[in-house]
Amino acid sequence: MNNTGPKTNAQQASEEPIIRISEMHKWYGEFHVLKNISLDVMPKERIVVCGPSGSGKSTMIRCINRLEEHQRGKIIVDGIELTNNLKNIEKIREEVGMVFQHFNLFPHLTILENLSLGPVWVRKVPKKEAEETAMYYLEKVHIAEQAHKYPGQLSGGQQQRVAVARSLCMKPRVMLFDEPTSALDPEMVKEVLDVMISLAQEGMTMIVVTHEMGFAKSVAHRVLFMDAGQIVEQNAPDEFFSNPQNERTQLFLSQIL
Ligand code: ADP
Ligand code: MG
Protein backbone atom coordinates (compact mmCIF):
# COMPACT_ATOMS: atom_id res chain seq x y z
CA MET A 1 0.00 0.00 0.00
CA ASN A 2 2.13 2.83 -1.33
CA ASN A 3 0.65 6.05 -0.08
CA THR A 4 -1.04 4.56 2.93
CA GLY A 5 1.82 3.59 5.21
CA PRO A 6 2.77 5.32 8.43
CA LYS A 7 3.06 9.06 8.02
CA THR A 8 6.30 10.96 8.42
CA ASN A 9 6.50 13.63 11.07
CA ALA A 10 6.62 16.33 8.39
CA GLN A 11 3.39 15.08 6.86
CA GLN A 12 1.71 14.80 10.22
CA ALA A 13 2.64 18.32 11.19
CA SER A 14 1.15 19.79 8.04
CA GLU A 15 -2.16 17.96 8.33
CA GLU A 16 -5.28 18.75 10.27
CA PRO A 17 -7.61 16.00 11.42
CA ILE A 18 -10.49 15.57 8.98
CA ILE A 19 -12.71 14.48 11.87
CA ARG A 20 -12.34 15.94 15.31
CA ILE A 21 -14.59 14.72 18.11
CA SER A 22 -14.02 16.19 21.53
CA GLU A 23 -15.66 15.33 24.83
CA MET A 24 -18.84 14.34 23.03
CA HIS A 25 -21.86 12.96 24.87
CA LYS A 26 -25.17 11.66 23.62
CA TRP A 27 -28.35 10.60 25.36
CA TYR A 28 -31.35 8.71 24.03
CA GLY A 29 -33.91 10.25 26.35
CA GLU A 30 -32.58 9.44 29.82
CA PHE A 31 -30.13 6.86 28.54
CA HIS A 32 -26.54 8.11 28.39
CA VAL A 33 -25.42 6.20 25.31
CA LEU A 34 -22.09 7.96 24.48
CA LYS A 35 -19.88 9.17 27.29
CA ASN A 36 -17.07 11.59 26.70
CA ILE A 37 -15.97 10.44 23.26
CA SER A 38 -12.82 12.12 21.94
CA LEU A 39 -11.36 11.04 18.62
CA ASP A 40 -9.26 12.72 15.95
CA VAL A 41 -9.09 11.08 12.54
CA MET A 42 -6.36 12.17 10.13
CA PRO A 43 -6.84 12.27 6.35
CA LYS A 44 -6.23 8.78 4.90
CA GLU A 45 -6.37 7.22 8.32
CA ARG A 46 -8.22 3.91 8.67
CA ILE A 47 -9.84 3.11 11.97
CA VAL A 48 -11.58 -0.09 12.97
CA VAL A 49 -14.11 0.11 15.79
CA CYS A 50 -15.06 -3.02 17.69
CA GLY A 51 -16.83 -3.84 20.91
CA PRO A 52 -19.83 -5.72 22.27
CA SER A 53 -23.32 -5.31 20.90
CA GLY A 54 -25.01 -2.26 22.42
CA SER A 55 -21.74 -0.50 23.28
CA GLY A 56 -22.57 2.52 21.09
CA LYS A 57 -20.52 1.83 17.95
CA SER A 58 -23.35 2.54 15.51
CA THR A 59 -24.50 5.57 17.45
CA MET A 60 -20.99 7.03 17.43
CA ILE A 61 -20.49 6.73 13.70
CA ARG A 62 -24.05 7.89 12.99
CA CYS A 63 -23.21 11.07 14.91
CA ILE A 64 -20.35 11.72 12.49
CA ASN A 65 -22.70 12.23 9.54
CA ARG A 66 -25.45 13.57 11.75
CA LEU A 67 -27.88 10.72 11.36
CA GLU A 68 -27.93 11.18 15.15
CA GLU A 69 -27.48 14.36 17.15
CA HIS A 70 -25.13 14.67 20.09
CA GLN A 71 -25.95 16.84 23.09
CA ARG A 72 -22.57 17.80 24.54
CA GLY A 73 -19.06 18.33 23.21
CA LYS A 74 -17.99 18.96 19.64
CA ILE A 75 -17.87 17.15 16.35
CA ILE A 76 -16.04 18.90 13.52
CA VAL A 77 -15.92 17.28 10.07
CA ASP A 78 -13.61 18.84 7.51
CA GLY A 79 -13.80 22.13 9.33
CA ILE A 80 -17.59 22.13 9.66
CA GLU A 81 -18.95 21.90 13.17
CA LEU A 82 -22.04 19.71 13.47
CA THR A 83 -24.58 21.87 15.21
CA ASN A 84 -28.30 22.34 15.14
CA ASN A 85 -27.74 24.66 12.23
CA LEU A 86 -29.50 22.54 9.61
CA LYS A 87 -27.90 24.06 6.55
CA ASN A 88 -24.73 22.04 7.21
CA ILE A 89 -26.37 18.70 6.85
CA GLU A 90 -26.41 18.24 3.08
CA LYS A 91 -22.75 19.17 2.89
CA ILE A 92 -21.86 16.70 5.65
CA ARG A 93 -23.79 13.91 3.95
CA GLU A 94 -21.84 14.59 0.75
CA GLU A 95 -18.50 14.53 2.50
CA VAL A 96 -19.19 11.53 4.68
CA GLY A 97 -20.42 8.40 2.92
CA MET A 98 -21.97 5.58 4.90
CA VAL A 99 -22.49 1.90 4.26
CA PHE A 100 -24.87 0.04 6.54
CA GLN A 101 -25.24 -3.57 7.58
CA HIS A 102 -28.43 -3.78 5.52
CA PHE A 103 -27.73 -2.28 2.16
CA ASN A 104 -30.68 0.15 2.11
CA LEU A 105 -30.97 0.16 -1.69
CA PHE A 106 -34.27 1.28 -3.19
CA PRO A 107 -35.90 -1.99 -4.32
CA HIS A 108 -38.04 -0.41 -7.07
CA LEU A 109 -35.10 1.32 -8.76
CA THR A 110 -32.43 -0.31 -10.91
CA ILE A 111 -28.85 -0.43 -9.69
CA LEU A 112 -27.95 2.44 -12.04
CA GLU A 113 -30.90 4.50 -10.79
CA ASN A 114 -29.95 3.80 -7.18
CA LEU A 115 -26.50 5.22 -7.88
CA SER A 116 -27.49 8.28 -9.89
CA LEU A 117 -30.36 9.39 -7.65
CA GLY A 118 -28.26 11.15 -5.00
CA PRO A 119 -25.94 13.02 -7.39
CA VAL A 120 -28.87 14.18 -9.56
CA TRP A 121 -31.13 15.28 -6.71
CA VAL A 122 -28.65 16.41 -4.09
CA ARG A 123 -25.69 17.58 -6.15
CA LYS A 124 -27.74 18.66 -9.23
CA VAL A 125 -25.40 16.71 -11.51
CA PRO A 126 -26.81 16.24 -15.03
CA LYS A 127 -28.35 12.76 -15.40
CA LYS A 128 -25.99 11.60 -18.15
CA GLU A 129 -22.93 12.62 -16.15
CA ALA A 130 -24.33 10.98 -13.00
CA GLU A 131 -24.86 7.75 -14.93
CA GLU A 132 -21.32 7.84 -16.30
CA THR A 133 -19.98 8.31 -12.79
CA ALA A 134 -22.22 5.49 -11.59
CA MET A 135 -20.87 3.15 -14.24
CA TYR A 136 -17.32 4.11 -13.30
CA TYR A 137 -17.88 3.08 -9.67
CA LEU A 138 -19.84 -0.01 -10.62
CA GLU A 139 -16.79 -1.07 -12.66
CA LYS A 140 -14.64 -0.43 -9.61
CA VAL A 141 -16.70 -2.80 -7.49
CA HIS A 142 -16.80 -5.30 -10.39
CA ILE A 143 -20.52 -5.21 -10.93
CA ALA A 144 -21.08 -3.00 -14.01
CA GLU A 145 -22.83 -5.83 -15.84
CA GLN A 146 -25.65 -5.72 -13.26
CA ALA A 147 -26.41 -2.01 -13.79
CA HIS A 148 -29.88 -2.55 -15.23
CA LYS A 149 -31.05 -5.13 -12.72
CA TYR A 150 -33.03 -4.48 -9.55
CA PRO A 151 -31.49 -5.01 -6.09
CA GLY A 152 -33.65 -8.07 -5.42
CA GLN A 153 -32.02 -9.82 -8.39
CA LEU A 154 -28.55 -9.54 -6.83
CA SER A 155 -26.86 -11.55 -4.09
CA GLY A 156 -26.23 -9.93 -0.70
CA GLY A 157 -22.54 -9.46 -1.48
CA GLN A 158 -23.36 -7.84 -4.80
CA GLN A 159 -25.92 -5.54 -3.18
CA GLN A 160 -23.40 -4.45 -0.59
CA ARG A 161 -20.85 -3.68 -3.30
CA VAL A 162 -23.52 -1.61 -5.01
CA ALA A 163 -24.09 0.22 -1.71
CA VAL A 164 -20.37 1.04 -1.55
CA ALA A 165 -20.42 2.28 -5.16
CA ARG A 166 -23.50 4.37 -4.41
CA SER A 167 -21.68 6.14 -1.59
CA LEU A 168 -18.61 6.72 -3.76
CA CYS A 169 -20.74 8.46 -6.42
CA MET A 170 -21.13 11.35 -4.00
CA LYS A 171 -17.30 11.69 -3.93
CA PRO A 172 -17.06 11.54 -0.15
CA ARG A 173 -13.89 12.45 1.70
CA VAL A 174 -14.60 9.95 4.47
CA MET A 175 -16.35 6.59 4.38
CA LEU A 176 -18.11 5.10 7.40
CA PHE A 177 -18.96 1.41 7.42
CA ASP A 178 -21.31 -0.06 10.01
CA GLU A 179 -20.80 -3.83 10.12
CA PRO A 180 -20.89 -4.03 6.32
CA THR A 181 -20.36 -7.79 6.19
CA SER A 182 -22.29 -9.04 9.19
CA ALA A 183 -25.55 -9.63 7.31
CA LEU A 184 -23.81 -11.55 4.53
CA ASP A 185 -23.47 -15.26 3.95
CA PRO A 186 -19.87 -16.25 4.74
CA GLU A 187 -18.94 -16.88 1.11
CA MET A 188 -19.79 -13.26 0.25
CA VAL A 189 -17.81 -11.58 2.99
CA LYS A 190 -14.52 -11.61 1.09
CA GLU A 191 -15.85 -9.90 -2.04
CA VAL A 192 -17.02 -6.95 0.07
CA LEU A 193 -13.84 -6.81 2.16
CA ASP A 194 -11.79 -6.85 -1.06
CA VAL A 195 -13.65 -3.77 -2.28
CA MET A 196 -12.96 -2.05 1.04
CA ILE A 197 -9.28 -3.02 0.86
CA SER A 198 -8.96 -1.47 -2.58
CA LEU A 199 -10.59 1.73 -1.29
CA ALA A 200 -8.02 1.73 1.50
CA GLN A 201 -5.21 1.32 -1.02
CA GLU A 202 -6.46 4.40 -2.83
CA GLY A 203 -6.11 6.41 0.36
CA MET A 204 -9.73 6.75 1.47
CA THR A 205 -10.23 7.88 5.06
CA MET A 206 -12.29 5.13 6.66
CA ILE A 207 -13.97 4.31 9.95
CA VAL A 208 -15.14 0.73 9.93
CA VAL A 209 -17.23 -0.94 12.61
CA THR A 210 -16.49 -4.60 12.15
CA HIS A 211 -15.60 -7.79 13.93
CA GLU A 212 -13.57 -8.97 10.93
CA MET A 213 -10.31 -9.03 12.81
CA GLY A 214 -8.29 -10.15 9.78
CA PHE A 215 -9.41 -6.96 8.05
CA ALA A 216 -8.54 -4.93 11.14
CA LYS A 217 -5.04 -6.43 11.30
CA SER A 218 -4.22 -5.88 7.65
CA VAL A 219 -5.95 -2.57 6.94
CA ALA A 220 -6.40 -0.50 10.11
CA HIS A 221 -3.91 2.03 11.37
CA ARG A 222 -5.75 2.05 14.69
CA VAL A 223 -8.26 -0.22 16.40
CA LEU A 224 -10.70 1.23 18.93
CA PHE A 225 -12.55 -0.84 21.48
CA MET A 226 -15.84 0.50 22.80
CA ASP A 227 -17.77 -0.66 25.81
CA ALA A 228 -20.79 0.88 27.54
CA GLY A 229 -20.64 4.10 25.52
CA GLN A 230 -16.94 4.78 25.97
CA ILE A 231 -13.77 4.29 23.98
CA VAL A 232 -12.06 2.02 26.46
CA GLU A 233 -8.86 1.29 24.58
CA GLN A 234 -7.18 2.09 21.29
CA ASN A 235 -3.97 1.01 19.71
CA ALA A 236 -2.18 0.01 16.51
CA PRO A 237 -3.54 -3.40 15.47
CA ASP A 238 -0.38 -5.37 16.37
CA GLU A 239 -0.40 -4.03 19.91
CA PHE A 240 -4.16 -4.12 20.23
CA PHE A 241 -4.41 -7.81 19.42
CA SER A 242 -1.19 -9.09 20.99
CA ASN A 243 -1.25 -7.03 24.14
CA PRO A 244 -4.72 -5.72 25.05
CA GLN A 245 -4.54 -3.68 28.24
CA ASN A 246 -8.10 -3.40 29.48
CA GLU A 247 -9.76 -6.48 30.94
CA ARG A 248 -12.94 -5.79 28.99
CA THR A 249 -10.91 -5.75 25.77
CA GLN A 250 -9.21 -8.98 26.81
CA LEU A 251 -12.57 -10.63 27.49
CA PHE A 252 -14.02 -9.41 24.19
CA LEU A 253 -11.04 -10.63 22.17
CA SER A 254 -11.06 -13.99 23.93
CA GLN A 255 -14.67 -14.43 22.82
CA ILE A 256 -14.26 -13.53 19.17
CA LEU A 257 -10.76 -14.69 18.21
P1 ADP B 1 -23.78 -1.05 18.85
O1 ADP B 1 -23.77 -0.53 17.46
O2 ADP B 1 -22.45 -1.02 19.52
O3 ADP B 1 -24.41 -2.42 18.95
P2 ADP B 1 -25.78 1.02 19.28
O4 ADP B 1 -25.09 2.30 19.03
O5 ADP B 1 -26.66 0.49 18.21
O6 ADP B 1 -24.70 -0.07 19.72
O7 ADP B 1 -26.65 1.13 20.59
C1 ADP B 1 -26.13 1.57 21.82
C2 ADP B 1 -27.21 1.55 22.86
O8 ADP B 1 -28.19 2.54 22.53
C3 ADP B 1 -27.98 0.24 22.98
O9 ADP B 1 -28.28 0.04 24.32
C4 ADP B 1 -29.23 0.47 22.17
O10 ADP B 1 -30.29 -0.31 22.64
C5 ADP B 1 -29.47 1.95 22.41
N1 ADP B 1 -30.14 2.60 21.26
C6 ADP B 1 -29.74 2.58 19.97
N2 ADP B 1 -30.55 3.31 19.20
C7 ADP B 1 -31.50 3.82 20.01
C8 ADP B 1 -32.62 4.70 19.83
N3 ADP B 1 -32.92 5.18 18.61
N4 ADP B 1 -33.36 5.00 20.91
C9 ADP B 1 -33.04 4.54 22.13
N5 ADP B 1 -31.99 3.73 22.38
C10 ADP B 1 -31.23 3.37 21.35
MG1 MG C 1 -24.32 -1.43 15.68
mmCIF file with all atom_site columns, C-alpha atoms and ligand atoms in Angstrom, residues 57-58 178-179 209, ligand 2:
data_model
loop_
_atom_site.group_PDB
_atom_site.id
_atom_site.type_symbol
_atom_site.label_atom_id
_atom_site.label_alt_id
_atom_site.label_comp_id
_atom_site.label_asym_id
_atom_site.label_entity_id
_atom_site.label_seq_id
_atom_site.pdbx_PDB_ins_code
_atom_site.Cartn_x
_atom_site.Cartn_y
_atom_site.Cartn_z
_atom_site.occupancy
_atom_site.B_iso_or_equiv
_atom_site.pdbx_formal_charge
_atom_site.auth_seq_id
_atom_site.auth_comp_id
_atom_site.auth_asym_id
_atom_site.auth_atom_id
_atom_site.pdbx_PDB_model_num
ATOM   1 C  CA . LYS A 1 57  ? -20.516 1.829  17.946 1.00 0.00 ? 57  LYS A CA 1
ATOM   2 C  CA . SER A 1 58  ? -23.345 2.543  15.506 1.00 0.00 ? 58  SER A CA 1
ATOM   3 C  CA . ASP A 1 178 ? -21.309 -0.061 10.010 1.00 0.00 ? 178 ASP A CA 1
ATOM   4 C  CA . GLU A 1 179 ? -20.805 -3.833 10.119 1.00 0.00 ? 179 GLU A CA 1
ATOM   5 C  CA . VAL A 1 209 ? -17.226 -0.939 12.607 1.00 0.00 ? 209 VAL A CA 1
HETATM 6 MG MG . MG  B 2 .   ? -24.321 -1.428 15.681 1.00 0.00 ? 2   MG  B MG 1
#
